[in-house]
């Protein structure tokens, strides 16, 4: 759908003014935890990890430690955006020799157990906190 400049989008959301920071999440309790981290002196990375951890408990079927994490972090001091790719990796014991032995080097069926990755979210939480966290 294309909107011309004369058309307006009608939203059911209230405008929010947050001069000292804000946290958005699908679950209010998780967002509150992120806001508490900001209020206690944490930065955006700290709040993001805390909010994600809270979502594991408040909405476990929508998110999880078994998933991946992708983040953009803006460092105001450097005026630079950093990207974090926390996608899952292949299992450590899975290498080309094993795939060749199993006759799977050229084609790996989409539903094969070898297509399952090691979850990237836990390591990405650590990496995000270690690199950009303030606490």
PDB file of C-alpha atoms in Angstrom:
ATOM      1  CA  UNK A   1       0.000   0.000   0.000  1.00  0.00           C
ATOM      2  CA  UNK A   2       1.335   3.418  -0.897  1.00  0.00           C
ATOM      3  CA  UNK A   3       0.543   6.516   1.140  1.00  0.00           C
ATOM      4  CA  UNK A   4       0.783   9.929  -0.396  1.00  0.00           C
ATOM      5  CA  UNK A   5       1.973  12.844   1.693  1.00  0.00           C
ATOM      6  CA  UNK A   6      -1.642  13.945   2.237  1.00  0.00           C
ATOM      7  CA  UNK A   7      -2.667  10.652   3.873  1.00  0.00           C
ATOM      8  CA  UNK A   8      -2.066  10.007   7.552  1.00  0.00           C
ATOM      9  CA  UNK A   9      -1.490   6.781   9.379  1.00  0.00           C
ATOM     10  CA  UNK A  10      -3.864   6.385  12.290  1.00  0.00           C
ATOM     11  CA  UNK A  11      -2.209   4.616  15.206  1.00  0.00           C
ATOM     12  CA  UNK A  12      -3.806   3.230  18.340  1.00  0.00           C
ATOM     13  CA  UNK A  13      -0.568   3.799  20.223  1.00  0.00           C
ATOM     14  CA  UNK A  14      -0.022   6.785  22.438  1.00  0.00           C
ATOM     15  CA  UNK A  15       2.975   8.994  21.737  1.00  0.00           C
ATOM     16  CA  UNK A  16       5.767   8.578  24.263  1.00  0.00           C
ATOM     17  CA  UNK A  17       8.325  11.173  25.345  1.00  0.00           C
ATOM     18  CA  UNK A  18      11.322   9.656  27.113  1.00  0.00           C
ATOM     19  CA  UNK A  19      14.119  12.183  27.567  1.00  0.00           C
ATOM     20  CA  UNK A  20      16.189   9.816  29.744  1.00  0.00           C
ATOM     21  CA  UNK A  21      15.695   6.505  27.947  1.00  0.00           C
ATOM     22  CA  UNK A  22      13.057   3.955  27.036  1.00  0.00           C
ATOM     23  CA  UNK A  23      12.701   0.208  26.648  1.00  0.00           C
ATOM     24  CA  UNK A  24      10.298  -1.497  24.250  1.00  0.00           C
ATOM     25  CA  UNK A  25       9.345  -5.143  24.642  1.00  0.00           C
ATOM     26  CA  UNK A  26       6.379  -7.374  23.923  1.00  0.00           C
ATOM     27  CA  UNK A  27       5.835  -7.908  27.643  1.00  0.00           C
ATOM     28  CA  UNK A  28       5.432  -4.983  30.092  1.00  0.00           C
ATOM     29  CA  UNK A  29       7.225  -6.672  33.006  1.00  0.00           C
ATOM     30  CA  UNK A  30      10.290  -7.318  30.849  1.00  0.00           C
ATOM     31  CA  UNK A  31      10.287  -3.698  29.669  1.00  0.00           C
ATOM     32  CA  UNK A  32      10.004  -2.553  33.276  1.00  0.00           C
ATOM     33  CA  UNK A  33      13.094  -4.560  34.194  1.00  0.00           C
ATOM     34  CA  UNK A  34      14.995  -2.924  31.340  1.00  0.00           C
ATOM     35  CA  UNK A  35      13.851   0.506  32.537  1.00  0.00           C
ATOM     36  CA  UNK A  36      14.969  -0.356  36.075  1.00  0.00           C
ATOM     37  CA  UNK A  37      18.440  -1.152  34.731  1.00  0.00           C
ATOM     38  CA  UNK A  38      18.574   2.232  32.980  1.00  0.00           C
ATOM     39  CA  UNK A  39      17.326   3.974  36.117  1.00  0.00           C
ATOM     40  CA  UNK A  40      20.087   2.260  38.143  1.00  0.00           C
ATOM     41  CA  UNK A  41      22.787   3.623  35.839  1.00  0.00           C
ATOM     42  CA  UNK A  42      23.028   0.894  33.234  1.00  0.00           C
ATOM     43  CA  UNK A  43      23.249   1.688  29.543  1.00  0.00           C
ATOM     44  CA  UNK A  44      21.305   0.409  26.512  1.00  0.00           C
ATOM     45  CA  UNK A  45      23.339  -2.814  26.287  1.00  0.00           C
ATOM     46  CA  UNK A  46      22.733  -3.589  29.959  1.00  0.00           C
ATOM     47  CA  UNK A  47      19.012  -2.897  29.583  1.00  0.00           C
ATOM     48  CA  UNK A  48      18.743  -4.994  26.413  1.00  0.00           C
ATOM     49  CA  UNK A  49      20.318  -8.051  28.038  1.00  0.00           C
ATOM     50  CA  UNK A  50      18.193  -7.663  31.176  1.00  0.00           C
ATOM     51  CA  UNK A  51      15.028  -7.279  29.102  1.00  0.00           C
ATOM     52  CA  UNK A  52      15.890 -10.320  26.973  1.00  0.00           C
ATOM     53  CA  UNK A  53      16.562 -12.370  30.104  1.00  0.00           C
ATOM     54  CA  UNK A  54      13.226 -11.294  31.575  1.00  0.00           C
ATOM     55  CA  UNK A  55      11.458 -12.330  28.365  1.00  0.00           C
ATOM     56  CA  UNK A  56      12.759 -15.875  28.901  1.00  0.00           C
ATOM     57  CA  UNK A  57      10.526 -16.046  31.970  1.00  0.00           C
ATOM     58  CA  UNK A  58       7.614 -13.800  31.047  1.00  0.00           C
ATOM     59  CA  UNK A  59       7.072 -15.047  27.479  1.00  0.00           C
ATOM     60  CA  UNK A  60       9.014 -18.325  27.203  1.00  0.00           C
ATOM     61  CA  UNK A  61       7.175 -19.576  24.121  1.00  0.00           C
ATOM     62  CA  UNK A  62       8.043 -16.471  22.064  1.00  0.00           C
ATOM     63  CA  UNK A  63      11.732 -16.194  22.804  1.00  0.00           C
ATOM     64  CA  UNK A  64      14.412 -18.287  24.328  1.00  0.00           C
ATOM     65  CA  UNK A  65      17.971 -19.121  25.143  1.00  0.00           C
ATOM     66  CA  UNK A  66      17.764 -21.627  22.308  1.00  0.00           C
ATOM     67  CA  UNK A  67      17.617 -18.878  19.709  1.00  0.00           C
ATOM     68  CA  UNK A  68      19.821 -16.296  18.108  1.00  0.00           C
ATOM     69  CA  UNK A  69      20.484 -12.634  18.773  1.00  0.00           C
ATOM     70  CA  UNK A  70      21.232  -9.776  16.429  1.00  0.00           C
ATOM     71  CA  UNK A  71      21.945  -6.325  17.791  1.00  0.00           C
ATOM     72  CA  UNK A  72      22.933  -2.864  16.678  1.00  0.00           C
ATOM     73  CA  UNK A  73      24.655  -0.733  19.280  1.00  0.00           C
ATOM     74  CA  UNK A  74      25.301   2.977  18.804  1.00  0.00           C
ATOM     75  CA  UNK A  75      28.345   4.264  20.649  1.00  0.00           C
ATOM     76  CA  UNK A  76      27.664   7.994  21.090  1.00  0.00           C
ATOM     77  CA  UNK A  77      31.241   8.665  22.195  1.00  0.00           C
ATOM     78  CA  UNK A  78      32.584   7.315  18.911  1.00  0.00           C
ATOM     79  CA  UNK A  79      29.559   8.277  16.777  1.00  0.00           C
ATOM     80  CA  UNK A  80      29.649   4.729  15.451  1.00  0.00           C
ATOM     81  CA  UNK A  81      27.191   1.858  15.080  1.00  0.00           C
ATOM     82  CA  UNK A  82      28.365  -1.660  15.864  1.00  0.00           C
ATOM     83  CA  UNK A  83      26.571  -4.818  14.703  1.00  0.00           C
ATOM     84  CA  UNK A  84      26.554  -8.080  16.643  1.00  0.00           C
ATOM     85  CA  UNK A  85      25.729 -11.325  14.843  1.00  0.00           C
ATOM     86  CA  UNK A  86      24.724 -13.827  17.482  1.00  0.00           C
ATOM     87  CA  UNK A  87      23.453 -16.489  15.107  1.00  0.00           C
ATOM     88  CA  UNK A  88      24.006 -20.092  16.066  1.00  0.00           C
ATOM     89  CA  UNK A  89      27.120 -21.953  15.025  1.00  0.00           C
ATOM     90  CA  UNK A  90      27.569 -25.478  13.802  1.00  0.00           C
ATOM     91  CA  UNK A  91      28.297 -28.040  16.520  1.00  0.00           C
ATOM     92  CA  UNK A  92      32.029 -28.277  17.297  1.00  0.00           C
ATOM     93  CA  UNK A  93      32.226 -31.955  16.301  1.00  0.00           C
ATOM     94  CA  UNK A  94      30.638 -31.337  12.886  1.00  0.00           C
ATOM     95  CA  UNK A  95      33.304 -30.920  10.225  1.00  0.00           C
ATOM     96  CA  UNK A  96      33.722 -31.701   6.522  1.00  0.00           C
ATOM     97  CA  UNK A  97      35.325 -35.076   7.238  1.00  0.00           C
ATOM     98  CA  UNK A  98      32.259 -36.189   9.173  1.00  0.00           C
ATOM     99  CA  UNK A  99      29.908 -34.941   6.467  1.00  0.00           C
ATOM    100  CA  UNK A 100      31.926 -36.781   3.799  1.00  0.00           C
ATOM    101  CA  UNK A 101      31.878 -39.984   5.885  1.00  0.00           C
ATOM    102  CA  UNK A 102      28.095 -39.722   6.115  1.00  0.00           C
ATOM    103  CA  UNK A 103      27.755 -38.887   2.402  1.00  0.00           C
ATOM    104  CA  UNK A 104      26.369 -35.412   3.138  1.00  0.00           C
ATOM    105  CA  UNK A 105      29.127 -33.047   2.004  1.00  0.00           C
ATOM    106  CA  UNK A 106      27.396 -31.853  -1.170  1.00  0.00           C
ATOM    107  CA  UNK A 107      23.806 -31.779   0.047  1.00  0.00           C
ATOM    108  CA  UNK A 108      22.497 -31.566   3.579  1.00  0.00           C
ATOM    109  CA  UNK A 109      18.752 -32.264   3.848  1.00  0.00           C
ATOM    110  CA  UNK A 110      16.880 -29.369   5.450  1.00  0.00           C
ATOM    111  CA  UNK A 111      15.361 -31.637   8.102  1.00  0.00           C
ATOM    112  CA  UNK A 112      18.616 -33.412   9.038  1.00  0.00           C
ATOM    113  CA  UNK A 113      19.920 -33.198  12.615  1.00  0.00           C
ATOM    114  CA  UNK A 114      23.159 -31.622  11.325  1.00  0.00           C
ATOM    115  CA  UNK A 115      21.225 -28.499  10.286  1.00  0.00           C
ATOM    116  CA  UNK A 116      20.446 -27.654  13.920  1.00  0.00           C
ATOM    117  CA  UNK A 117      22.758 -24.972  15.274  1.00  0.00           C
ATOM    118  CA  UNK A 118      24.110 -24.346  18.726  1.00  0.00           C
ATOM    119  CA  UNK A 119      22.041 -21.444  20.145  1.00  0.00           C
ATOM    120  CA  UNK A 120      23.805 -18.110  19.724  1.00  0.00           C
ATOM    121  CA  UNK A 121      21.825 -15.999  22.191  1.00  0.00           C
ATOM    122  CA  UNK A 122      23.695 -16.880  25.415  1.00  0.00           C
ATOM    123  CA  UNK A 123      27.119 -16.081  23.948  1.00  0.00           C
ATOM    124  CA  UNK A 124      25.757 -12.937  22.294  1.00  0.00           C
ATOM    125  CA  UNK A 125      24.369 -11.708  25.643  1.00  0.00           C
ATOM    126  CA  UNK A 126      27.823 -12.174  27.089  1.00  0.00           C
ATOM    127  CA  UNK A 127      29.527 -10.485  24.134  1.00  0.00           C
ATOM    128  CA  UNK A 128      27.118  -7.545  24.162  1.00  0.00           C
ATOM    129  CA  UNK A 129      27.603  -7.033  27.897  1.00  0.00           C
ATOM    130  CA  UNK A 130      31.374  -7.458  27.798  1.00  0.00           C
ATOM    131  CA  UNK A 131      31.895  -5.111  24.864  1.00  0.00           C
ATOM    132  CA  UNK A 132      29.292  -2.424  25.469  1.00  0.00           C
ATOM    133  CA  UNK A 133      27.794  -2.925  28.920  1.00  0.00           C
ATOM    134  CA  UNK A 134      28.472  -0.402  31.649  1.00  0.00           C
ATOM    135  CA  UNK A 135      27.915  -2.641  34.686  1.00  0.00           C
TER     136      UNK A 135
END
